């Protein structure tokens, strides 16, 4: 194993446990909420509460890390998140679950930030790209396999909640016993939203729109799949295949984006995603379960790349020193969208049917496509030789932007 990878192997091990637990947790709560008879709008609100906590964590946890350090922050947040996942079984109630979801979202935002900033601090300029690639493989791979843990037993049993708590707790073991010292960082000045709009309106709107679409997807897909004729095991497999699709197409689409106008590629991907989402609606209404598995792979492969493309497009217009702050600000925009997405889509489903989930998602991507077409009339494309390299990322984690290989060791 290369020395650079060996040096952060404990952090990557903790990442695997954490994403196994979070992958299991999110889908488990959605399936269990639907099974308990929560209305779709209520399921959307409960699931959206996670992103509200995540948003607060994005804002507050940097100060926590700077104040008490990486190890103490990580240990405290894993303990709180582990306890909160178990507490879901004490009271099966939408209000209680909403509060617990906020707590878990807050904790996971801080945990992802701790791991990713630690990795970034320990990586050199030469090794950062390789470490980031391995991190993303662990990230999405564990997230996908976390879905498959739902196949082991019924969602109404205590075992899956216990397994989630155990996995999150185990994530603290490699970090706590790591012999490497945590990094030291200075506080970088954030970019204001007005400045971000002037820098790249398409990136700003796209990240918010992706938050709306993906927030709705993660929150309400189990409602959709159960209505489409899937069993709980089928739902878990559908979610896993979607994640693996996202993992498979990150690099091919990134390779294309480095050789073609990135803004045009965003439009094409958004249009294709809208078509795939419309196909999911059509197949879901007819309960074509086998077709939906293929559609899920395509949806994950396409939609999971739009955020990374949008961040890369914003970086094409940014100074090198502002990349980390830019990525963090775009993340906040994504989180705001992810809070609204489940609530809005849950309301739409309540008025129509669960098959409206992917119609809602298709509408979001069509609006993004329309906005992108308008932006093409307002600004010429960035020349290919001036485009920043594509960096794959998924919003399953929170601060992948801080691992950007273009962020040099001298960047504050």
mmCIF file of C-alpha atoms in Angstrom:
data_model
loop_
_atom_site.group_PDB
_atom_site.id
_atom_site.type_symbol
_atom_site.label_atom_id
_atom_site.label_comp_id
_atom_site.label_asym_id
_atom_site.label_seq_id
_atom_site.Cartn_x
_atom_site.Cartn_y
_atom_site.Cartn_z
ATOM 1 C CA UNK A 1 0.000 0.000 0.000
ATOM 2 C CA UNK A 2 1.413 3.462 -0.898
ATOM 3 C CA UNK A 3 2.636 5.371 2.190
ATOM 4 C CA UNK A 4 0.209 8.247 1.577
ATOM 5 C CA UNK A 5 -2.771 5.863 1.599
ATOM 6 C CA UNK A 6 -1.426 3.881 4.549
ATOM 7 C CA UNK A 7 -1.150 7.087 6.570
ATOM 8 C CA UNK A 8 -4.888 7.728 6.310
ATOM 9 C CA UNK A 9 -6.095 4.106 6.332
ATOM 10 C CA UNK A 10 -7.615 4.506 9.798
ATOM 11 C CA UNK A 11 -9.645 7.479 8.609
ATOM 12 C CA UNK A 12 -10.847 5.551 5.569
ATOM 13 C CA UNK A 13 -11.817 2.619 7.795
ATOM 14 C CA UNK A 14 -13.879 4.947 9.964
ATOM 15 C CA UNK A 15 -15.459 6.337 6.820
ATOM 16 C CA UNK A 16 -16.542 2.853 5.726
ATOM 17 C CA UNK A 17 -18.315 2.144 9.013
ATOM 18 C CA UNK A 18 -19.920 5.578 9.061
ATOM 19 C CA UNK A 19 -21.334 5.359 5.548
ATOM 20 C CA UNK A 20 -22.516 1.793 6.088
ATOM 21 C CA UNK A 21 -24.463 3.064 9.082
ATOM 22 C CA UNK A 22 -25.797 6.216 7.441
ATOM 23 C CA UNK A 23 -26.774 4.334 4.279
ATOM 24 C CA UNK A 24 -28.758 1.838 6.322
ATOM 25 C CA UNK A 25 -30.234 4.536 8.561
ATOM 26 C CA UNK A 26 -31.737 6.820 5.933
ATOM 27 C CA UNK A 27 -33.507 4.135 3.925
ATOM 28 C CA UNK A 28 -34.589 2.268 7.063
ATOM 29 C CA UNK A 29 -36.321 5.343 8.477
ATOM 30 C CA UNK A 30 -38.137 6.036 5.197
ATOM 31 C CA UNK A 31 -39.334 2.429 4.875
ATOM 32 C CA UNK A 32 -40.339 2.202 8.526
ATOM 33 C CA UNK A 33 -42.180 5.551 8.407
ATOM 34 C CA UNK A 34 -44.172 4.395 5.386
ATOM 35 C CA UNK A 35 -44.848 1.071 7.100
ATOM 36 C CA UNK A 36 -46.135 2.866 10.195
ATOM 37 C CA UNK A 37 -48.741 4.601 8.056
ATOM 38 C CA UNK A 38 -47.223 8.091 8.012
ATOM 39 C CA UNK A 39 -48.773 10.191 5.240
ATOM 40 C CA UNK A 40 -46.382 10.977 2.342
ATOM 41 C CA UNK A 41 -46.271 14.638 3.355
ATOM 42 C CA UNK A 42 -45.353 13.591 6.902
ATOM 43 C CA UNK A 43 -42.683 11.181 5.631
ATOM 44 C CA UNK A 44 -41.250 14.045 3.572
ATOM 45 C CA UNK A 45 -41.183 16.361 6.588
ATOM 46 C CA UNK A 46 -39.577 13.736 8.831
ATOM 47 C CA UNK A 47 -36.936 12.887 6.254
ATOM 48 C CA UNK A 48 -36.351 16.551 5.431
ATOM 49 C CA UNK A 49 -35.619 17.241 9.105
ATOM 50 C CA UNK A 50 -32.333 15.395 8.600
ATOM 51 C CA UNK A 51 -31.218 18.005 6.082
ATOM 52 C CA UNK A 52 -32.274 20.822 8.391
ATOM 53 C CA UNK A 53 -29.967 19.397 11.044
ATOM 54 C CA UNK A 54 -27.338 18.844 8.372
ATOM 55 C CA UNK A 55 -27.613 22.506 7.364
ATOM 56 C CA UNK A 56 -27.166 23.674 10.954
ATOM 57 C CA UNK A 57 -24.211 21.308 11.293
ATOM 58 C CA UNK A 58 -22.586 22.809 8.206
ATOM 59 C CA UNK A 59 -22.786 26.226 9.835
ATOM 60 C CA UNK A 60 -21.820 25.338 13.402
ATOM 61 C CA UNK A 61 -19.482 22.343 13.286
ATOM 62 C CA UNK A 62 -16.457 24.215 11.865
ATOM 63 C CA UNK A 63 -16.346 26.255 15.075
ATOM 64 C CA UNK A 64 -16.710 23.064 17.101
ATOM 65 C CA UNK A 65 -13.753 21.449 15.342
ATOM 66 C CA UNK A 66 -11.618 24.563 15.674
ATOM 67 C CA UNK A 67 -12.601 24.844 19.350
ATOM 68 C CA UNK A 68 -12.059 21.319 20.713
ATOM 69 C CA UNK A 69 -10.228 19.530 17.908
ATOM 70 C CA UNK A 70 -10.926 16.723 15.468
ATOM 71 C CA UNK A 71 -10.730 13.726 17.807
ATOM 72 C CA UNK A 72 -12.972 15.125 20.552
ATOM 73 C CA UNK A 73 -15.484 16.371 18.003
ATOM 74 C CA UNK A 74 -15.585 13.008 16.262
ATOM 75 C CA UNK A 75 -15.940 11.018 19.485
ATOM 76 C CA UNK A 76 -18.737 13.230 20.801
ATOM 77 C CA UNK A 77 -20.732 13.283 17.574
ATOM 78 C CA UNK A 78 -20.512 9.521 17.023
ATOM 79 C CA UNK A 79 -21.832 8.940 20.544
ATOM 80 C CA UNK A 80 -24.731 11.348 20.034
ATOM 81 C CA UNK A 81 -25.607 9.983 16.580
ATOM 82 C CA UNK A 82 -25.443 6.400 17.831
ATOM 83 C CA UNK A 83 -27.774 7.175 20.730
ATOM 84 C CA UNK A 84 -30.184 9.115 18.509
ATOM 85 C CA UNK A 85 -30.580 6.220 16.069
ATOM 86 C CA UNK A 86 -31.527 3.876 18.914
ATOM 87 C CA UNK A 87 -33.910 6.463 20.363
ATOM 88 C CA UNK A 88 -36.153 6.102 17.301
ATOM 89 C CA UNK A 89 -37.448 2.873 18.810
ATOM 90 C CA UNK A 90 -38.470 4.498 22.083
ATOM 91 C CA UNK A 91 -41.257 6.536 20.497
ATOM 92 C CA UNK A 92 -42.616 5.862 17.008
ATOM 93 C CA UNK A 93 -44.019 9.316 16.383
ATOM 94 C CA UNK A 94 -43.474 11.806 13.520
ATOM 95 C CA UNK A 95 -42.577 14.710 15.804
ATOM 96 C CA UNK A 96 -40.120 12.646 17.829
ATOM 97 C CA UNK A 97 -38.571 11.151 14.729
ATOM 98 C CA UNK A 98 -38.273 14.591 13.142
ATOM 99 C CA UNK A 99 -36.301 15.889 16.127
ATOM 100 C CA UNK A 100 -34.098 12.791 16.158
ATOM 101 C CA UNK A 101 -33.507 13.128 12.420
ATOM 102 C CA UNK A 102 -32.339 16.706 12.968
ATOM 103 C CA UNK A 103 -29.915 15.526 15.640
ATOM 104 C CA UNK A 104 -28.518 12.768 13.414
ATOM 105 C CA UNK A 105 -28.221 15.164 10.463
ATOM 106 C CA UNK A 106 -26.308 17.656 12.601
ATOM 107 C CA UNK A 107 -23.963 14.953 13.880
ATOM 108 C CA UNK A 108 -23.274 13.419 10.483
ATOM 109 C CA UNK A 109 -22.482 16.828 8.982
ATOM 110 C CA UNK A 110 -19.848 17.291 11.673
ATOM 111 C CA UNK A 111 -18.520 13.752 11.296
ATOM 112 C CA UNK A 112 -18.141 14.026 7.527
ATOM 113 C CA UNK A 113 -16.449 17.376 7.938
ATOM 114 C CA UNK A 114 -14.056 15.999 10.536
ATOM 115 C CA UNK A 115 -12.991 13.059 8.371
ATOM 116 C CA UNK A 116 -12.675 15.024 5.155
ATOM 117 C CA UNK A 117 -10.820 18.001 6.614
ATOM 118 C CA UNK A 118 -8.492 15.569 8.402
ATOM 119 C CA UNK A 119 -7.805 13.708 5.170
ATOM 120 C CA UNK A 120 -7.242 16.986 3.371
ATOM 121 C CA UNK A 121 -4.802 18.170 6.013
ATOM 122 C CA UNK A 122 -2.768 14.976 5.882
ATOM 123 C CA UNK A 123 -2.657 14.673 2.091
ATOM 124 C CA UNK A 124 0.125 16.286 0.102
ATOM 125 C CA UNK A 125 -0.477 18.045 -3.186
ATOM 126 C CA UNK A 126 0.828 14.964 -5.022
ATOM 127 C CA UNK A 127 -1.316 12.432 -3.144
ATOM 128 C CA UNK A 128 -4.538 14.390 -2.617
ATOM 129 C CA UNK A 129 -6.130 13.305 -5.891
ATOM 130 C CA UNK A 130 -5.481 9.604 -5.237
ATOM 131 C CA UNK A 131 -6.715 9.863 -1.657
ATOM 132 C CA UNK A 132 -9.831 11.647 -2.831
ATOM 133 C CA UNK A 133 -10.570 8.966 -5.432
ATOM 134 C CA UNK A 134 -10.239 6.198 -2.840
ATOM 135 C CA UNK A 135 -12.347 8.183 -0.397
ATOM 136 C CA UNK A 136 -15.145 8.492 -2.948
ATOM 137 C CA UNK A 137 -14.990 4.758 -3.682
ATOM 138 C CA UNK A 138 -15.281 4.008 0.040
ATOM 139 C CA UNK A 139 -17.979 6.667 0.394
ATOM 140 C CA UNK A 140 -20.350 5.456 -2.308
ATOM 141 C CA UNK A 141 -19.422 1.783 -1.955
ATOM 142 C CA UNK A 142 -20.253 1.714 1.757
ATOM 143 C CA UNK A 143 -23.385 3.777 1.177
ATOM 144 C CA UNK A 144 -24.575 1.239 -1.384
ATOM 145 C CA UNK A 145 -23.768 -1.790 0.750
ATOM 146 C CA UNK A 146 -25.520 -0.094 3.660
ATOM 147 C CA UNK A 147 -28.742 -0.351 1.678
ATOM 148 C CA UNK A 148 -28.201 -4.084 1.279
ATOM 149 C CA UNK A 149 -28.147 -4.575 5.051
ATOM 150 C CA UNK A 150 -31.895 -4.040 4.889
ATOM 151 C CA UNK A 151 -32.102 -7.449 3.225
ATOM 152 C CA UNK A 152 -31.049 -9.188 6.432
ATOM 153 C CA UNK A 153 -34.251 -8.769 8.470
ATOM 154 C CA UNK A 154 -37.627 -7.042 8.678
ATOM 155 C CA UNK A 155 -37.644 -3.245 9.041
ATOM 156 C CA UNK A 156 -39.977 -3.479 12.049
ATOM 157 C CA UNK A 157 -37.412 -5.362 14.095
ATOM 158 C CA UNK A 158 -35.084 -3.707 16.559
ATOM 159 C CA UNK A 159 -32.096 -5.398 14.925
ATOM 160 C CA UNK A 160 -31.633 -2.904 12.078
ATOM 161 C CA UNK A 161 -31.709 0.091 14.426
ATOM 162 C CA UNK A 162 -29.200 -1.692 16.657
ATOM 163 C CA UNK A 163 -27.004 -2.443 13.634
ATOM 164 C CA UNK A 164 -27.111 1.216 12.587
ATOM 165 C CA UNK A 165 -26.074 2.318 16.060
ATOM 166 C CA UNK A 166 -23.289 -0.265 16.174
ATOM 167 C CA UNK A 167 -21.870 0.780 12.811
ATOM 168 C CA UNK A 168 -21.836 4.459 13.741
ATOM 169 C CA UNK A 169 -20.185 3.614 17.064
ATOM 170 C CA UNK A 170 -17.575 1.436 15.345
ATOM 171 C CA UNK A 171 -16.718 4.385 13.089
ATOM 172 C CA UNK A 172 -15.112 6.030 16.126
ATOM 173 C CA UNK A 173 -12.723 3.153 16.855
ATOM 174 C CA UNK A 174 -10.192 3.606 13.995
ATOM 175 C CA UNK A 175 -10.227 7.389 14.446
ATOM 176 C CA UNK A 176 -9.758 7.241 18.216
ATOM 177 C CA UNK A 177 -6.860 4.785 17.964
ATOM 178 C CA UNK A 178 -5.143 6.457 14.991
ATOM 179 C CA UNK A 179 -1.524 7.323 15.670
ATOM 180 C CA UNK A 180 -1.526 10.279 13.281
ATOM 181 C CA UNK A 181 -2.048 13.715 14.746
ATOM 182 C CA UNK A 182 -5.020 15.812 13.605
ATOM 183 C CA UNK A 183 -4.336 18.696 11.223
ATOM 184 C CA UNK A 184 -4.368 22.372 12.038
ATOM 185 C CA UNK A 185 -6.373 24.782 9.904
ATOM 186 C CA UNK A 186 -6.981 28.461 9.767
ATOM 187 C CA UNK A 187 -10.483 29.796 9.203
ATOM 188 C CA UNK A 188 -11.090 30.835 5.593
ATOM 189 C CA UNK A 189 -13.446 33.682 4.764
ATOM 190 C CA UNK A 190 -16.684 32.404 3.187
ATOM 191 C CA UNK A 191 -17.980 33.657 -0.144
ATOM 192 C CA UNK A 192 -21.245 35.597 0.035
ATOM 193 C CA UNK A 193 -24.196 34.347 -1.984
ATOM 194 C CA UNK A 194 -24.298 37.567 -4.006
ATOM 195 C CA UNK A 195 -20.679 37.089 -5.021
ATOM 196 C CA UNK A 196 -21.397 33.456 -5.837
ATOM 197 C CA UNK A 197 -24.300 34.499 -8.069
ATOM 198 C CA UNK A 198 -22.047 36.900 -9.944
ATOM 199 C CA UNK A 199 -19.357 34.231 -10.210
ATOM 200 C CA UNK A 200 -21.552 31.417 -11.570
ATOM 201 C CA UNK A 201 -25.362 31.689 -11.543
ATOM 202 C CA UNK A 202 -25.717 28.246 -13.140
ATOM 203 C CA UNK A 203 -23.647 26.547 -10.431
ATOM 204 C CA UNK A 204 -25.648 28.281 -7.693
ATOM 205 C CA UNK A 205 -29.052 27.360 -9.125
ATOM 206 C CA UNK A 206 -27.931 23.860 -10.121
ATOM 207 C CA UNK A 207 -26.638 23.021 -6.641
ATOM 208 C CA UNK A 208 -29.874 24.245 -5.075
ATOM 209 C CA UNK A 209 -31.939 22.343 -7.628
ATOM 210 C CA UNK A 210 -29.938 19.157 -7.115
ATOM 211 C CA UNK A 211 -30.559 19.539 -3.394
ATOM 212 C CA UNK A 212 -34.311 19.711 -4.021
ATOM 213 C CA UNK A 213 -34.279 16.675 -6.333
ATOM 214 C CA UNK A 214 -31.911 14.488 -4.354
ATOM 215 C CA UNK A 215 -33.464 15.424 -1.021
ATOM 216 C CA UNK A 216 -36.803 14.240 -2.383
ATOM 217 C CA UNK A 217 -35.187 11.109 -3.829
ATOM 218 C CA UNK A 218 -33.513 9.995 -0.605
ATOM 219 C CA UNK A 219 -36.557 10.809 1.499
ATOM 220 C CA UNK A 220 -39.407 9.439 -0.583
ATOM 221 C CA UNK A 221 -38.092 6.756 -2.930
ATOM 222 C CA UNK A 222 -39.109 3.982 -0.495
ATOM 223 C CA UNK A 223 -42.666 5.360 -0.599
ATOM 224 C CA UNK A 224 -42.502 5.241 -4.405
ATOM 225 C CA UNK A 225 -41.024 1.746 -4.648
ATOM 226 C CA UNK A 226 -43.424 0.185 -2.146
ATOM 227 C CA UNK A 227 -46.329 1.658 -4.112
ATOM 228 C CA UNK A 228 -44.774 0.355 -7.354
ATOM 229 C CA UNK A 229 -44.932 -3.227 -6.115
ATOM 230 C CA UNK A 230 -41.504 -3.654 -4.536
ATOM 231 C CA UNK A 231 -41.029 -5.520 -1.285
ATOM 232 C CA UNK A 232 -38.815 -3.990 1.392
ATOM 233 C CA UNK A 233 -35.943 -6.107 0.069
ATOM 234 C CA UNK A 234 -36.644 -4.907 -3.458
ATOM 235 C CA UNK A 235 -36.595 -1.319 -2.220
ATOM 236 C CA UNK A 236 -33.214 -1.856 -0.576
ATOM 237 C CA UNK A 237 -31.833 -3.390 -3.782
ATOM 238 C CA UNK A 238 -33.209 -0.516 -5.876
ATOM 239 C CA UNK A 239 -31.526 2.050 -3.619
ATOM 240 C CA UNK A 240 -28.249 0.126 -3.680
ATOM 241 C CA UNK A 241 -28.219 -0.157 -7.474
ATOM 242 C CA UNK A 242 -28.894 3.567 -7.775
ATOM 243 C CA UNK A 243 -25.887 4.360 -5.595
ATOM 244 C CA UNK A 244 -23.669 1.917 -7.485
ATOM 245 C CA UNK A 245 -24.806 3.537 -10.739
ATOM 246 C CA UNK A 246 -23.637 6.870 -9.365
ATOM 247 C CA UNK A 247 -20.291 5.347 -8.485
ATOM 248 C CA UNK A 248 -19.854 3.777 -11.927
ATOM 249 C CA UNK A 249 -20.450 6.903 -14.021
ATOM 250 C CA UNK A 250 -18.595 9.533 -11.960
ATOM 251 C CA UNK A 251 -15.296 9.071 -13.763
ATOM 252 C CA UNK A 252 -16.590 8.558 -17.346
ATOM 253 C CA UNK A 253 -18.710 11.699 -17.182
ATOM 254 C CA UNK A 254 -15.863 13.553 -15.497
ATOM 255 C CA UNK A 255 -13.538 12.490 -18.331
ATOM 256 C CA UNK A 256 -16.003 13.894 -20.863
ATOM 257 C CA UNK A 257 -16.380 17.138 -18.898
ATOM 258 C CA UNK A 258 -12.649 17.811 -19.110
ATOM 259 C CA UNK A 259 -12.845 17.571 -22.919
ATOM 260 C CA UNK A 260 -16.126 19.345 -23.643
ATOM 261 C CA UNK A 261 -17.843 22.563 -22.618
ATOM 262 C CA UNK A 262 -18.873 21.772 -19.040
ATOM 263 C CA UNK A 263 -21.943 23.997 -19.116
ATOM 264 C CA UNK A 264 -23.296 22.197 -22.171
ATOM 265 C CA UNK A 265 -22.619 18.851 -20.516
ATOM 266 C CA UNK A 266 -24.623 19.924 -17.455
ATOM 267 C CA UNK A 267 -27.560 20.710 -19.743
ATOM 268 C CA UNK A 268 -27.297 17.345 -21.500
ATOM 269 C CA UNK A 269 -27.071 15.427 -18.213
ATOM 270 C CA UNK A 270 -30.028 17.350 -16.762
ATOM 271 C CA UNK A 271 -32.105 16.643 -19.874
ATOM 272 C CA UNK A 272 -31.205 12.943 -19.831
ATOM 273 C CA UNK A 273 -31.945 12.728 -16.106
ATOM 274 C CA UNK A 274 -35.367 14.288 -16.674
ATOM 275 C CA UNK A 275 -36.083 11.677 -19.361
ATOM 276 C CA UNK A 276 -34.962 8.842 -17.076
ATOM 277 C CA UNK A 277 -37.068 10.233 -14.219
ATOM 278 C CA UNK A 278 -40.098 10.397 -16.518
ATOM 279 C CA UNK A 279 -39.433 6.773 -17.484
ATOM 280 C CA UNK A 280 -39.348 5.881 -13.783
ATOM 281 C CA UNK A 281 -42.767 7.478 -13.349
ATOM 282 C CA UNK A 282 -44.141 5.524 -16.304
ATOM 283 C CA UNK A 283 -42.666 2.222 -15.095
ATOM 284 C CA UNK A 284 -43.754 2.838 -11.516
ATOM 285 C CA UNK A 285 -47.368 3.474 -12.477
ATOM 286 C CA UNK A 286 -47.383 0.109 -14.280
ATOM 287 C CA UNK A 287 -45.402 -1.670 -11.558
ATOM 288 C CA UNK A 288 -42.688 -2.760 -13.982
ATOM 289 C CA UNK A 289 -40.313 -3.630 -11.188
ATOM 290 C CA UNK A 290 -37.548 -5.192 -13.295
ATOM 291 C CA UNK A 291 -37.470 -2.178 -15.601
ATOM 292 C CA UNK A 292 -37.228 0.098 -12.570
ATOM 293 C CA UNK A 293 -33.979 -1.550 -11.488
ATOM 294 C CA UNK A 294 -32.374 -0.535 -14.782
ATOM 295 C CA UNK A 295 -33.895 2.927 -14.579
ATOM 296 C CA UNK A 296 -32.503 3.288 -11.059
ATOM 297 C CA UNK A 297 -28.970 2.540 -12.227
ATOM 298 C CA UNK A 298 -29.278 5.140 -15.001
ATOM 299 C CA UNK A 299 -30.804 7.715 -12.677
ATOM 300 C CA UNK A 300 -28.015 7.317 -10.135
ATOM 301 C CA UNK A 301 -25.336 7.354 -12.804
ATOM 302 C CA UNK A 302 -26.609 10.603 -14.297
ATOM 303 C CA UNK A 303 -28.029 12.564 -11.368
ATOM 304 C CA UNK A 304 -25.180 11.862 -8.949
ATOM 305 C CA UNK A 305 -22.737 13.615 -11.289
ATOM 306 C CA UNK A 306 -24.582 16.926 -11.682
ATOM 307 C CA UNK A 307 -23.449 18.335 -8.345
ATOM 308 C CA UNK A 308 -19.793 17.614 -9.106
ATOM 309 C CA UNK A 309 -20.166 19.105 -12.588
ATOM 310 C CA UNK A 310 -21.760 22.227 -11.106
ATOM 311 C CA UNK A 311 -18.997 22.693 -8.539
ATOM 312 C CA UNK A 312 -16.376 22.152 -11.232
ATOM 313 C CA UNK A 313 -18.145 24.724 -13.425
ATOM 314 C CA UNK A 314 -18.042 27.247 -10.580
ATOM 315 C CA UNK A 315 -14.359 26.491 -10.053
ATOM 316 C CA UNK A 316 -13.748 27.327 -13.722
ATOM 317 C CA UNK A 317 -14.581 30.933 -12.819
ATOM 318 C CA UNK A 318 -12.955 31.032 -9.358
ATOM 319 C CA UNK A 319 -9.509 31.956 -8.111
ATOM 320 C CA UNK A 320 -7.434 29.080 -6.721
ATOM 321 C CA UNK A 321 -7.475 30.533 -3.201
ATOM 322 C CA UNK A 322 -11.276 30.613 -3.114
ATOM 323 C CA UNK A 323 -12.005 27.014 -4.107
ATOM 324 C CA UNK A 324 -12.525 25.590 -0.611
ATOM 325 C CA UNK A 325 -14.801 28.433 0.515
ATOM 326 C CA UNK A 326 -16.667 28.180 -2.772
ATOM 327 C CA UNK A 327 -17.267 24.449 -2.303
ATOM 328 C CA UNK A 328 -18.484 24.979 1.256
ATOM 329 C CA UNK A 329 -20.916 27.708 0.158
ATOM 330 C CA UNK A 330 -22.309 25.570 -2.661
ATOM 331 C CA UNK A 331 -22.812 22.802 -0.124
ATOM 332 C CA UNK A 332 -24.948 25.130 2.000
ATOM 333 C CA UNK A 333 -27.051 25.960 -1.049
ATOM 334 C CA UNK A 334 -27.464 22.237 -1.691
ATOM 335 C CA UNK A 335 -28.507 21.659 1.926
ATOM 336 C CA UNK A 336 -31.143 24.406 1.743
ATOM 337 C CA UNK A 337 -32.586 22.742 -1.341
ATOM 338 C CA UNK A 338 -32.470 19.336 0.358
ATOM 339 C CA UNK A 339 -34.537 20.694 3.259
ATOM 340 C CA UNK A 340 -37.220 21.979 0.885
ATOM 341 C CA UNK A 341 -37.264 19.016 -1.530
ATOM 342 C CA UNK A 342 -38.811 16.330 0.706
ATOM 343 C CA UNK A 343 -41.415 18.744 2.076
ATOM 344 C CA UNK A 344 -42.494 20.021 -1.340
ATOM 345 C CA UNK A 345 -42.454 16.593 -2.960
ATOM 346 C CA UNK A 346 -44.273 15.015 -0.016
ATOM 347 C CA UNK A 347 -47.019 17.613 -0.431
ATOM 348 C CA UNK A 348 -47.235 16.853 -4.175
ATOM 349 C CA UNK A 349 -47.415 13.107 -3.535
ATOM 350 C CA UNK A 350 -50.138 13.676 -0.955
ATOM 351 C CA UNK A 351 -52.213 15.483 -3.586
ATOM 352 C CA UNK A 352 -51.551 12.909 -6.319
ATOM 353 C CA UNK A 353 -49.836 9.534 -5.815
ATOM 354 C CA UNK A 354 -46.367 8.170 -4.921
ATOM 355 C CA UNK A 355 -45.545 7.842 -8.632
ATOM 356 C CA UNK A 356 -45.389 11.652 -8.700
ATOM 357 C CA UNK A 357 -41.977 11.475 -7.001
ATOM 358 C CA UNK A 358 -40.056 11.075 -10.224
ATOM 359 C CA UNK A 359 -42.383 13.472 -12.053
ATOM 360 C CA UNK A 360 -41.373 16.056 -9.444
ATOM 361 C CA UNK A 361 -37.705 15.199 -9.954
ATOM 362 C CA UNK A 362 -38.084 15.374 -13.747
ATOM 363 C CA UNK A 363 -39.645 18.836 -13.426
ATOM 364 C CA UNK A 364 -36.707 20.037 -11.315
ATOM 365 C CA UNK A 365 -34.165 18.854 -13.874
ATOM 366 C CA UNK A 366 -36.147 20.362 -16.748
ATOM 367 C CA UNK A 367 -36.159 23.719 -14.944
ATOM 368 C CA UNK A 368 -32.410 23.439 -14.448
ATOM 369 C CA UNK A 369 -32.022 22.667 -18.144
ATOM 370 C CA UNK A 370 -34.117 25.695 -19.092
ATOM 371 C CA UNK A 371 -32.100 27.956 -16.797
ATOM 372 C CA UNK A 372 -28.872 26.603 -18.263
ATOM 373 C CA UNK A 373 -30.037 27.310 -21.808
ATOM 374 C CA UNK A 374 -30.807 30.888 -20.795
ATOM 375 C CA UNK A 375 -27.375 31.239 -19.176
ATOM 376 C CA UNK A 376 -25.722 30.144 -22.415
ATOM 377 C CA UNK A 377 -27.136 33.280 -24.015
ATOM 378 C CA UNK A 378 -25.634 35.491 -21.294
ATOM 379 C CA UNK A 379 -22.011 34.354 -21.082
ATOM 380 C CA UNK A 380 -19.585 32.634 -23.483
ATOM 381 C CA UNK A 381 -18.239 29.204 -22.468
ATOM 382 C CA UNK A 382 -14.954 28.816 -20.629
ATOM 383 C CA UNK A 383 -12.213 27.750 -23.079
ATOM 384 C CA UNK A 384 -11.283 24.091 -22.608
ATOM 385 C CA UNK A 385 -7.684 24.931 -21.795
ATOM 386 C CA UNK A 386 -8.884 27.149 -18.908
ATOM 387 C CA UNK A 387 -11.308 24.628 -17.389
ATOM 388 C CA UNK A 388 -10.368 23.293 -13.968
ATOM 389 C CA UNK A 389 -10.062 19.478 -13.764
ATOM 390 C CA UNK A 390 -13.211 17.565 -12.840
ATOM 391 C CA UNK A 391 -13.270 16.211 -9.275
ATOM 392 C CA UNK A 392 -15.871 13.512 -8.538
ATOM 393 C CA UNK A 393 -17.976 14.061 -5.445
ATOM 394 C CA UNK A 394 -21.278 13.020 -3.975
ATOM 395 C CA UNK A 395 -23.444 14.838 -1.527
ATOM 396 C CA UNK A 396 -23.712 11.707 0.500
ATOM 397 C CA UNK A 397 -20.826 13.264 2.357
ATOM 398 C CA UNK A 398 -20.727 16.870 3.351
ATOM 399 C CA UNK A 399 -17.375 18.461 2.728
ATOM 400 C CA UNK A 400 -15.834 16.571 -0.166
ATOM 401 C CA UNK A 401 -15.001 19.930 -1.690
ATOM 402 C CA UNK A 402 -12.305 20.360 0.942
ATOM 403 C CA UNK A 403 -10.490 17.406 -0.604
ATOM 404 C CA UNK A 404 -10.294 19.137 -3.950
ATOM 405 C CA UNK A 405 -6.879 18.262 -5.437
ATOM 406 C CA UNK A 406 -6.626 21.830 -6.693
ATOM 407 C CA UNK A 407 -6.596 23.025 -3.090
ATOM 408 C CA UNK A 408 -2.873 23.318 -2.496
ATOM 409 C CA UNK A 409 -1.098 23.015 0.813
ATOM 410 C CA UNK A 410 -0.649 26.774 0.878
ATOM 411 C CA UNK A 411 -4.333 27.516 0.563
ATOM 412 C CA UNK A 412 -5.782 28.766 3.871
#
